Short mmCIF file of C-alpha atoms in Angstrom, two decimals:
data_model
loop_
_atom_site.label_atom_id
_atom_site.label_comp_id
_atom_site.label_asym_id
_atom_site.label_seq_id
_atom_site.Cartn_x
_atom_site.Cartn_y
_atom_site.Cartn_z
CA MET A 19 -19.65 36.30 32.01
CA LEU A 20 -21.19 36.34 28.58
CA ALA A 21 -21.96 32.78 27.45
CA LYS A 22 -20.72 31.35 24.17
CA ARG A 23 -23.73 30.50 22.07
CA ILE A 24 -24.82 27.29 20.34
CA ILE A 25 -27.05 27.86 17.34
CA PRO A 26 -28.76 24.98 15.56
CA CYS A 27 -29.45 25.74 11.91
CA LEU A 28 -32.67 24.54 10.28
CA ASP A 29 -32.99 24.21 6.52
CA VAL A 30 -36.25 25.32 5.00
CA THR A 31 -37.47 24.73 1.48
CA ASN A 32 -40.88 25.48 -0.03
CA GLY A 33 -42.20 26.24 3.43
CA ARG A 34 -41.04 22.98 5.03
CA VAL A 35 -38.22 22.29 7.46
CA VAL A 36 -36.18 19.52 5.90
CA LYS A 37 -33.12 17.47 6.62
CA GLY A 38 -30.73 15.86 4.18
CA ILE A 39 -27.06 15.81 3.40
CA ASN A 40 -25.70 18.40 1.01
CA PHE A 41 -29.22 19.36 0.00
CA VAL A 42 -29.99 15.96 -1.54
CA ASP A 43 -32.55 13.36 -0.47
CA LEU A 44 -34.36 15.96 1.58
CA ILE A 45 -36.95 14.57 3.94
CA ASP A 46 -39.42 16.41 6.10
CA ALA A 47 -37.86 17.09 9.48
CA GLY A 48 -41.25 17.57 11.13
CA ASP A 49 -43.31 20.47 12.36
CA PRO A 50 -41.17 23.63 12.57
CA VAL A 51 -42.73 24.75 15.85
CA GLU A 52 -42.14 21.34 17.45
CA ILE A 53 -38.51 21.27 16.27
CA ALA A 54 -37.91 24.81 17.45
CA LYS A 55 -39.49 24.01 20.82
CA LYS A 56 -37.35 20.91 21.18
CA TYR A 57 -34.15 22.85 20.54
CA ASN A 58 -35.33 25.61 22.87
CA ASP A 59 -36.03 23.07 25.63
CA GLN A 60 -32.56 21.59 25.16
CA GLY A 61 -31.04 25.03 25.71
CA ALA A 62 -30.39 26.35 22.19
CA ASP A 63 -29.31 29.98 22.51
CA GLU A 64 -30.74 31.06 19.17
CA LEU A 65 -32.20 29.45 16.08
CA THR A 66 -31.18 30.05 12.49
CA PHE A 67 -33.45 29.24 9.57
CA LEU A 68 -31.78 28.93 6.21
CA ASP A 69 -34.05 29.09 3.17
CA ILE A 70 -32.61 26.75 0.57
CA THR A 71 -35.55 27.11 -1.84
CA ALA A 72 -34.14 27.23 -5.35
CA SER A 73 -36.74 29.45 -6.98
CA SER A 74 -37.62 32.82 -5.58
CA ASP A 75 -41.34 32.08 -6.16
CA ASN A 76 -41.65 29.95 -3.06
CA ARG A 77 -39.40 31.93 -0.73
CA ASP A 78 -42.29 33.75 0.90
CA LEU A 79 -43.43 30.44 2.33
CA ILE A 80 -40.81 30.77 5.04
CA LEU A 81 -42.72 33.74 6.46
CA GLY A 82 -45.47 31.44 7.72
CA ILE A 83 -42.93 29.27 9.51
CA ILE A 84 -41.27 32.25 11.17
CA GLU A 85 -44.64 33.63 12.26
CA ARG A 86 -45.65 30.34 13.86
CA VAL A 87 -42.31 29.77 15.58
CA ALA A 88 -42.17 33.36 16.89
CA GLU A 89 -45.54 32.89 18.61
CA GLN A 90 -44.27 29.95 20.64
CA VAL A 91 -40.50 30.13 21.02
CA PHE A 92 -38.92 33.10 22.77
CA ILE A 93 -35.27 33.08 21.82
CA PRO A 94 -33.63 35.05 18.99
CA LEU A 95 -34.51 33.86 15.47
CA THR A 96 -32.28 34.52 12.47
CA VAL A 97 -33.35 33.95 8.89
CA GLY A 98 -31.08 33.75 5.87
CA GLY A 99 -31.16 32.58 2.27
CA GLY A 100 -32.26 34.57 -0.75
CA VAL A 101 -32.37 37.94 1.02
CA ARG A 102 -31.91 40.52 -1.74
CA ALA A 103 -33.55 43.78 -0.82
CA VAL A 104 -34.45 46.02 2.11
CA ASN A 105 -38.04 44.94 1.57
CA ASP A 106 -37.15 41.24 2.03
CA ILE A 107 -35.58 42.17 5.36
CA ARG A 108 -38.59 44.20 6.44
CA ARG A 109 -40.96 41.31 5.70
CA LEU A 110 -38.83 38.78 7.59
CA LEU A 111 -38.54 41.07 10.62
CA ASN A 112 -42.28 41.72 10.55
CA ALA A 113 -42.91 37.99 10.48
CA GLY A 114 -40.97 37.67 13.73
CA ALA A 115 -37.30 37.27 12.77
CA ASP A 116 -34.91 39.12 15.09
CA LYS A 117 -31.98 39.07 12.69
CA VAL A 118 -31.64 38.61 8.97
CA SER A 119 -28.58 37.19 7.34
CA ILE A 120 -27.39 38.61 4.01
CA ASN A 121 -24.96 36.71 1.82
CA THR A 122 -24.69 37.01 -1.98
CA ALA A 123 -26.72 40.22 -2.09
CA ALA A 124 -24.07 41.93 0.06
CA ILE A 125 -21.48 41.09 -2.58
CA ASN A 126 -23.64 42.19 -5.51
CA ASN A 127 -24.76 45.31 -3.70
CA PRO A 128 -22.74 46.25 -0.58
CA SER A 129 -24.91 49.31 0.03
CA LEU A 130 -27.76 46.92 0.92
CA VAL A 131 -25.91 46.26 4.19
CA SER A 132 -25.48 49.98 4.91
CA ASN A 133 -29.09 50.73 4.02
CA ALA A 134 -30.44 47.84 6.06
CA ALA A 135 -28.33 48.72 9.12
CA GLU A 136 -29.39 52.35 8.85
CA ARG A 137 -33.04 51.41 8.54
CA PHE A 138 -33.38 48.53 11.02
CA GLY A 139 -30.27 48.84 13.22
CA SER A 140 -27.04 46.85 13.15
CA GLN A 141 -28.34 44.48 15.82
CA CYS A 142 -30.51 42.70 13.26
CA ILE A 143 -28.09 42.60 10.34
CA VAL A 144 -25.91 39.51 10.05
CA VAL A 145 -23.57 39.24 7.07
CA ALA A 146 -22.83 35.67 5.96
CA ILE A 147 -19.37 35.15 4.54
CA ASP A 148 -18.53 32.01 2.54
CA ALA A 149 -14.76 31.74 2.24
CA LYS A 150 -12.23 29.32 0.78
CA LYS A 151 -8.48 29.14 1.29
CA THR A 152 -6.53 30.38 -1.71
CA GLY A 153 -2.77 30.35 -1.15
CA ASN A 154 -2.06 32.09 2.14
CA ASP A 155 -5.33 33.99 2.13
CA TRP A 156 -9.02 33.33 2.07
CA GLU A 157 -11.28 34.41 -0.75
CA ILE A 158 -15.03 34.99 -0.76
CA PHE A 159 -16.98 32.54 -2.91
CA THR A 160 -20.64 32.45 -3.90
CA HIS A 161 -23.00 29.71 -5.10
CA GLY A 162 -21.98 27.12 -2.54
CA GLY A 163 -18.28 27.66 -3.15
CA ARG A 164 -18.36 27.44 -6.95
CA ASN A 165 -17.90 31.07 -7.93
CA PRO A 166 -14.83 33.06 -6.84
CA THR A 167 -15.32 36.77 -6.30
CA GLY A 168 -11.73 37.98 -6.01
CA LEU A 169 -12.57 39.48 -2.60
CA ASN A 170 -10.19 38.89 0.31
CA ALA A 171 -12.21 37.44 3.21
CA ILE A 172 -10.63 39.50 5.98
CA SER A 173 -10.86 42.83 4.14
CA TRP A 174 -14.42 41.94 3.20
CA ALA A 175 -15.33 41.16 6.82
CA LYS A 176 -13.97 44.55 7.91
CA GLU A 177 -15.82 46.31 5.10
CA MET A 178 -19.11 44.66 6.12
CA VAL A 179 -18.66 45.73 9.75
CA ARG A 180 -17.83 49.26 8.62
CA ARG A 181 -21.09 49.25 6.67
CA GLY A 182 -23.08 48.23 9.74
CA ALA A 183 -23.12 44.43 10.05
CA GLY A 184 -23.83 43.64 13.72
CA GLU A 185 -22.54 40.09 13.48
CA LEU A 186 -20.69 37.89 10.97
CA LEU A 187 -21.58 34.30 10.10
CA ILE A 188 -18.46 32.69 8.66
CA THR A 189 -18.68 29.45 6.69
CA SER A 190 -15.60 27.73 5.37
CA MET A 191 -16.41 26.28 1.96
CA ASP A 192 -13.41 23.97 2.35
CA LYS A 193 -14.88 22.50 5.52
CA ASP A 194 -18.63 22.67 4.94
CA GLY A 195 -20.10 19.16 4.80
CA THR A 196 -16.78 17.45 5.69
CA LYS A 197 -17.49 16.90 9.40
CA SER A 198 -13.81 17.63 10.04
CA GLY A 199 -14.26 20.80 12.10
CA PHE A 200 -14.38 24.54 11.43
CA ASP A 201 -11.61 26.43 9.66
CA ASN A 202 -10.38 27.86 12.96
CA GLU A 203 -7.51 29.72 11.38
CA LEU A 204 -9.92 31.68 9.19
CA ASN A 205 -12.30 32.39 12.07
CA ALA A 206 -9.53 33.52 14.43
CA ALA A 207 -8.09 35.77 11.73
CA ILE A 208 -11.45 37.51 11.23
CA SER A 209 -12.38 37.54 14.94
CA SER A 210 -9.21 39.39 15.89
CA GLU A 211 -9.82 42.03 13.20
CA VAL A 212 -13.42 42.98 13.93
CA ASP A 213 -15.27 44.24 17.01
CA VAL A 214 -18.58 42.50 16.30
CA PRO A 215 -19.37 38.91 17.36
CA ILE A 216 -18.60 36.12 14.90
CA ILE A 217 -20.46 32.84 14.40
CA ALA A 218 -18.42 29.87 13.18
CA SER A 219 -20.13 27.58 10.70
CA GLY A 220 -19.39 24.69 8.37
CA GLY A 221 -17.74 21.37 9.16
CA VAL A 222 -18.95 20.28 12.61
CA GLY A 223 -18.78 16.50 13.05
CA ASN A 224 -18.35 16.12 16.80
CA LEU A 225 -18.42 18.06 20.05
CA ASP A 226 -14.67 18.73 20.10
CA HIS A 227 -15.18 20.73 16.93
CA LEU A 228 -17.51 23.07 18.81
CA VAL A 229 -14.95 23.49 21.59
CA ASP A 230 -12.12 24.12 19.09
CA GLY A 231 -14.29 26.66 17.29
CA ILE A 232 -14.54 28.72 20.47
CA ILE A 233 -11.02 28.26 21.79
CA GLU A 234 -8.91 28.15 18.64
CA GLY A 235 -11.27 29.90 16.28
CA LYS A 236 -12.11 32.65 18.82
CA ALA A 237 -15.76 32.46 17.78
CA ASP A 238 -18.48 33.99 19.93
CA ALA A 239 -21.03 31.44 18.75
CA VAL A 240 -21.00 28.11 16.94
CA LEU A 241 -23.58 26.99 14.41
CA ALA A 242 -24.26 23.40 13.43
CA ALA A 243 -26.95 21.56 11.52
CA SER A 244 -26.58 17.86 10.87
CA ILE A 245 -25.13 16.74 14.23
CA PHE A 246 -28.29 18.01 15.89
CA HIS A 247 -30.86 17.09 13.22
CA PHE A 248 -29.83 13.48 12.96
CA GLY A 249 -29.77 13.10 16.70
CA GLU A 250 -26.04 12.37 16.93
CA TYR A 251 -25.89 14.83 19.80
CA THR A 252 -28.41 16.91 21.67
CA ILE A 253 -27.74 20.54 22.46
CA THR A 254 -27.76 19.61 26.14
CA GLU A 255 -24.90 17.17 25.49
CA ALA A 256 -23.00 19.79 23.51
CA LYS A 257 -23.37 22.28 26.35
CA ASN A 258 -22.33 19.82 29.02
CA TYR A 259 -19.26 18.96 27.01
CA MET A 260 -18.33 22.60 26.49
CA ARG A 261 -18.85 23.26 30.19
CA GLN A 262 -16.47 20.41 30.99
CA LYS A 263 -13.93 22.10 28.75
CA LYS A 264 -14.31 25.29 30.81
CA ILE A 265 -16.27 27.19 28.21
CA GLU A 266 -18.92 29.50 29.65
CA VAL A 267 -22.31 28.34 28.37
CA ARG A 268 -25.88 29.02 29.38
CA MET B 8 -55.20 46.64 29.19
CA ILE B 9 -51.47 46.64 28.48
CA ALA B 10 -50.24 49.15 25.92
CA ILE B 11 -46.98 48.52 24.08
CA VAL B 12 -45.80 51.90 22.81
CA ASP B 13 -45.16 51.84 19.05
CA TYR B 14 -43.20 54.80 17.73
CA GLY B 15 -42.13 53.16 14.49
CA MET B 16 -38.70 51.98 15.59
CA GLY B 17 -38.38 48.28 15.04
CA ASN B 18 -40.48 45.29 15.46
CA LEU B 19 -42.75 44.93 18.46
CA ARG B 20 -44.26 41.66 17.41
CA SER B 21 -42.07 39.55 19.67
CA VAL B 22 -42.93 41.71 22.68
CA PHE B 23 -46.61 41.34 21.79
CA ASN B 24 -46.28 37.56 21.24
CA ALA B 25 -44.54 37.11 24.58
CA PHE B 26 -47.27 39.00 26.50
CA LYS B 27 -49.95 37.00 24.65
CA LYS B 28 -48.20 33.84 25.74
CA VAL B 29 -48.01 34.74 29.45
CA SER B 30 -51.32 36.53 29.71
CA PRO B 31 -53.69 35.16 27.05
CA ASN B 32 -56.79 36.67 28.62
CA GLN B 33 -55.54 40.20 28.97
CA ARG B 34 -56.04 42.83 26.28
CA ILE B 35 -52.67 43.71 24.78
CA LEU B 36 -52.26 46.50 22.28
CA VAL B 37 -49.38 47.69 20.16
CA THR B 38 -50.29 51.33 19.80
CA SER B 39 -49.13 54.78 18.81
CA ASP B 40 -52.28 56.45 20.07
CA PRO B 41 -51.56 58.71 23.09
CA SER B 42 -55.12 58.31 24.38
CA LEU B 43 -54.76 54.53 24.53
CA ILE B 44 -51.48 54.90 26.41
CA GLN B 45 -53.33 57.15 28.84
CA ALA B 46 -56.15 54.65 29.18
CA ALA B 47 -53.89 51.61 29.65
CA ASP B 48 -53.45 49.98 33.06
CA ARG B 49 -49.85 49.15 32.26
CA VAL B 50 -47.41 50.51 29.72
CA VAL B 51 -44.51 48.78 28.00
CA PHE B 52 -41.86 51.03 26.47
CA PRO B 53 -39.58 49.03 24.16
CA GLY B 54 -36.95 50.29 21.79
CA GLN B 55 -34.25 49.33 19.37
CA GLY B 56 -31.87 51.19 17.10
CA ALA B 57 -30.26 54.50 17.98
CA MET B 58 -31.54 56.53 20.94
CA PRO B 59 -31.55 59.89 19.10
CA ASP B 60 -33.75 58.37 16.36
CA CYS B 61 -36.05 56.83 18.96
CA LEU B 62 -36.53 60.14 20.78
CA ARG B 63 -37.17 61.98 17.53
CA GLU B 64 -39.78 59.46 16.38
CA LEU B 65 -41.44 59.57 19.79
CA SER B 66 -41.72 63.31 19.61
CA GLU B 67 -42.86 63.39 15.97
CA ARG B 68 -45.70 61.05 16.88
CA ASN B 69 -46.67 63.23 19.87
CA LEU B 70 -46.02 60.37 22.24
CA THR B 71 -43.40 61.93 24.51
CA GLU B 72 -45.89 63.46 26.92
CA SER B 73 -48.04 60.35 27.31
CA VAL B 74 -44.97 58.18 27.88
CA ILE B 75 -43.63 60.54 30.57
CA ASP B 76 -47.07 60.67 32.13
CA ALA B 77 -47.32 56.85 32.19
CA ALA B 78 -43.82 56.58 33.66
CA ARG B 79 -44.97 58.75 36.57
CA ASN B 80 -48.29 57.05 37.23
CA LYS B 81 -48.65 53.36 36.43
CA PRO B 82 -46.76 50.10 36.13
CA PHE B 83 -44.22 50.89 33.47
CA LEU B 84 -41.76 48.49 31.86
CA GLY B 85 -38.84 49.85 29.83
CA ILE B 86 -36.94 47.47 27.55
CA CYS B 87 -33.50 48.13 26.02
CA ILE B 88 -33.55 51.63 24.46
CA GLY B 89 -36.80 52.04 26.42
CA LEU B 90 -34.63 51.91 29.55
CA GLN B 91 -31.93 54.15 28.10
CA MET B 92 -34.35 56.89 27.02
CA LEU B 93 -35.61 57.34 30.59
CA ASN B 94 -32.21 58.73 31.64
CA ASN B 95 -31.02 62.35 31.77
CA PHE B 96 -28.34 62.13 29.15
CA SER B 97 -26.84 59.81 26.51
CA GLU B 98 -23.38 59.65 24.98
CA GLU B 99 -25.13 58.38 21.86
CA GLY B 100 -25.49 61.66 20.00
CA ASN B 101 -24.76 63.59 23.25
CA ILE B 102 -28.41 64.29 23.83
CA LYS B 103 -30.82 64.80 26.68
CA GLY B 104 -33.12 61.90 27.54
CA LEU B 105 -36.60 61.98 29.07
CA GLU B 106 -35.09 62.83 32.48
CA ILE B 107 -37.23 60.39 34.46
CA ILE B 108 -34.26 58.55 35.90
CA ASP B 109 -31.18 60.34 37.19
CA GLY B 110 -28.51 58.68 35.17
CA LYS B 111 -26.61 58.66 31.94
CA VAL B 112 -26.14 56.31 29.00
CA ILE B 113 -22.56 55.31 28.21
CA LYS B 114 -20.95 53.43 25.32
CA PHE B 115 -19.02 50.21 25.88
CA LYS B 116 -15.39 50.87 25.09
CA PRO B 117 -13.77 47.45 24.79
CA LYS B 118 -10.07 47.22 25.52
CA ASN B 119 -9.54 44.38 23.06
CA HIS B 120 -11.29 42.32 20.41
CA PHE B 121 -12.37 39.69 22.93
CA ASN B 122 -15.12 41.83 24.35
CA LYS B 123 -17.13 42.54 21.25
CA VAL B 124 -19.52 45.42 20.82
CA PRO B 125 -22.47 44.97 20.68
CA HIS B 126 -22.62 42.98 23.90
CA MET B 127 -24.68 40.20 22.32
CA GLY B 128 -25.90 36.99 23.89
CA TRP B 129 -26.87 35.46 27.21
CA ASN B 130 -25.37 36.95 30.34
CA LYS B 131 -26.00 36.57 34.06
CA VAL B 132 -28.10 39.07 35.95
CA HIS B 133 -27.21 39.62 39.58
CA ARG B 134 -29.73 41.29 41.86
CA PRO B 135 -28.57 43.72 44.51
CA LYS B 136 -32.12 43.80 45.90
CA ASN B 137 -35.37 41.91 45.79
CA HIS B 138 -38.23 43.13 43.69
CA PHE B 139 -41.66 41.75 42.79
CA MET B 140 -40.54 41.65 39.15
CA TRP B 141 -37.86 39.05 39.99
CA ASN B 142 -40.38 36.62 41.57
CA GLY B 143 -39.86 33.06 40.36
CA ILE B 144 -36.52 33.91 38.73
CA SER B 145 -33.26 32.75 40.29
CA ASN B 146 -30.51 35.18 41.09
CA ASN B 147 -27.76 35.11 38.43
CA GLU B 148 -30.22 33.80 35.81
CA ARG B 149 -29.13 34.50 32.24
CA PHE B 150 -31.03 36.87 29.94
CA TYR B 151 -30.51 37.78 26.28
CA PHE B 152 -28.73 41.08 25.64
CA VAL B 153 -27.94 43.02 22.50
CA HIS B 154 -26.69 46.57 23.03
CA SER B 155 -23.70 48.86 22.63
CA TYR B 156 -24.62 51.38 25.35
CA TYR B 157 -25.48 50.87 29.03
CA VAL B 158 -27.01 53.01 31.77
CA GLN B 159 -25.29 54.39 34.84
CA PRO B 160 -27.77 55.67 37.45
CA GLN B 161 -26.53 58.40 39.80
CA ASN B 162 -27.95 56.67 42.83
CA ARG B 163 -27.12 53.02 43.51
CA ASP B 164 -30.56 52.54 45.06
CA LEU B 165 -32.00 52.62 41.56
CA VAL B 166 -30.03 49.54 40.49
CA ALA B 167 -32.27 46.45 40.43
CA GLY B 168 -29.96 44.26 38.36
CA GLU B 169 -26.31 44.09 37.45
CA CYS B 170 -24.40 42.29 34.75
CA VAL B 171 -20.67 41.95 34.06
CA TYR B 172 -19.15 42.67 30.66
CA GLU B 173 -15.52 43.58 31.14
CA LYS B 174 -16.78 45.33 34.29
CA PRO B 175 -20.08 45.41 36.18
CA PHE B 176 -22.82 47.56 34.67
CA CYS B 177 -26.42 48.27 35.60
CA CYS B 178 -28.87 46.20 33.54
CA ALA B 179 -32.11 46.81 35.46
CA VAL B 180 -33.46 49.92 37.13
CA SER B 181 -36.39 50.22 39.51
CA LYS B 182 -37.97 53.38 40.75
CA GLU B 183 -41.46 53.35 42.26
CA ASN B 184 -43.80 52.28 39.42
CA ILE B 185 -40.97 51.91 36.91
CA PHE B 186 -39.01 48.76 36.15
CA ALA B 187 -36.71 48.94 33.17
CA VAL B 188 -34.27 46.41 31.79
CA GLN B 189 -31.40 46.47 29.31
CA PHE B 190 -31.90 42.85 28.21
CA HIS B 191 -34.76 41.51 26.09
CA PRO B 192 -37.20 39.54 28.28
CA GLU B 193 -39.23 38.73 25.17
CA LYS B 194 -36.19 36.82 23.81
CA SER B 195 -34.96 35.35 27.09
CA SER B 196 -36.94 32.11 27.04
CA GLN B 197 -38.47 30.96 30.35
CA ALA B 198 -36.85 33.56 32.63
CA GLY B 199 -37.91 36.37 30.32
CA LEU B 200 -41.48 35.13 30.12
CA GLN B 201 -41.59 34.91 33.92
CA LEU B 202 -40.50 38.55 34.20
CA LEU B 203 -43.19 39.63 31.72
CA GLN B 204 -45.80 37.62 33.58
CA ASN B 205 -44.73 39.31 36.82
CA PHE B 206 -45.25 42.66 35.14
CA THR B 207 -48.84 41.75 34.24
CA ARG B 208 -49.46 41.17 37.99
CA TRP B 209 -47.33 43.88 39.55
CA LYS B 210 -49.27 46.21 41.84
CA VAL B 211 -47.60 49.54 42.54
#
């Protein structure tokens, strides 16, 4: 049976892997290759690198990190953050990324998703969706949940798949940073409407949240950052716990 | 020398990196030069994207003949679309393949939203038979897959590995000097690296 995936997410800024809470008090998390190796040894199924660099000037610095990690760690690598054009995607893939995640640029220019999928194949195009509950629906927001777009999250998810997204990364802006679990209702609603795998993100505070994300949220993969970075849990512990709860893991 | 066939479809860097890792002293080339493919001791035939595009690019770069020649004569490793292209026929675009393996390429047709397409992630590989390429790898080991089509060989003897996604499907084919897999050994951590290392040592 296909295993449910656990994906640790690493924040990168100005060419460094950092850790911090809500992007403040960022400290160096260590050597990217060493961190990636550690997660790989613990059984991480993939790694996601999120570039949180504020200015576009320093975004290229992530390429060096991806190149170094891809020489040593042989599991799928996804890179997101600040991806705006087909050329950004090409450069990330050439550096060794297997998938690239597109967020705001997909909203500003939906044809970027179609063009990228056409050019590089759907298998490497992840569309990141940041959604917030509004009434009985969910709406897409940008800029860390500050700017509403008027787009319905479920229709948007379907539109992105129609345009060639091979996977969706869904972050609840209500839950992100709260450590109170994923928005499983949102994830299940999207998962039952699209044929591509979905990754649940935003809100993990303990291992039950990962289990709930799979069972209630019908996610194919779960992504978490802080619980792994700050050593609260190892990926091995997360997998053992999921296995106990009868979830198929690697 | 190991030649990794480059026909302009997708990124071959991870395949190259993985071979460098398991065989640092061997010469490894990513190449679209037919004469280098002819000269190579071993040939790796990767692929991603759509099979019709892959076949077209292969032909436009005058690589079809040297790939077919390599597949008949020396240790040859197909990966993903590189496996699919070896077959007679594909449902993807309803086209003829390279006709090296008697089989066809079929699309996953999931019955519900719980089996997503693409089949993406780590799944178990069961081996109906032993093969040098599986040395050092346990039966039912997990490998990383990402694909929407799978191969169905005409003869069960060709099946070197099976996987289950809704139902069993063939995920590895072996025929004389050819070993071809649907999963991505270059992204399958330790088990994948072991398979690639076996390929560098496989005598046919």
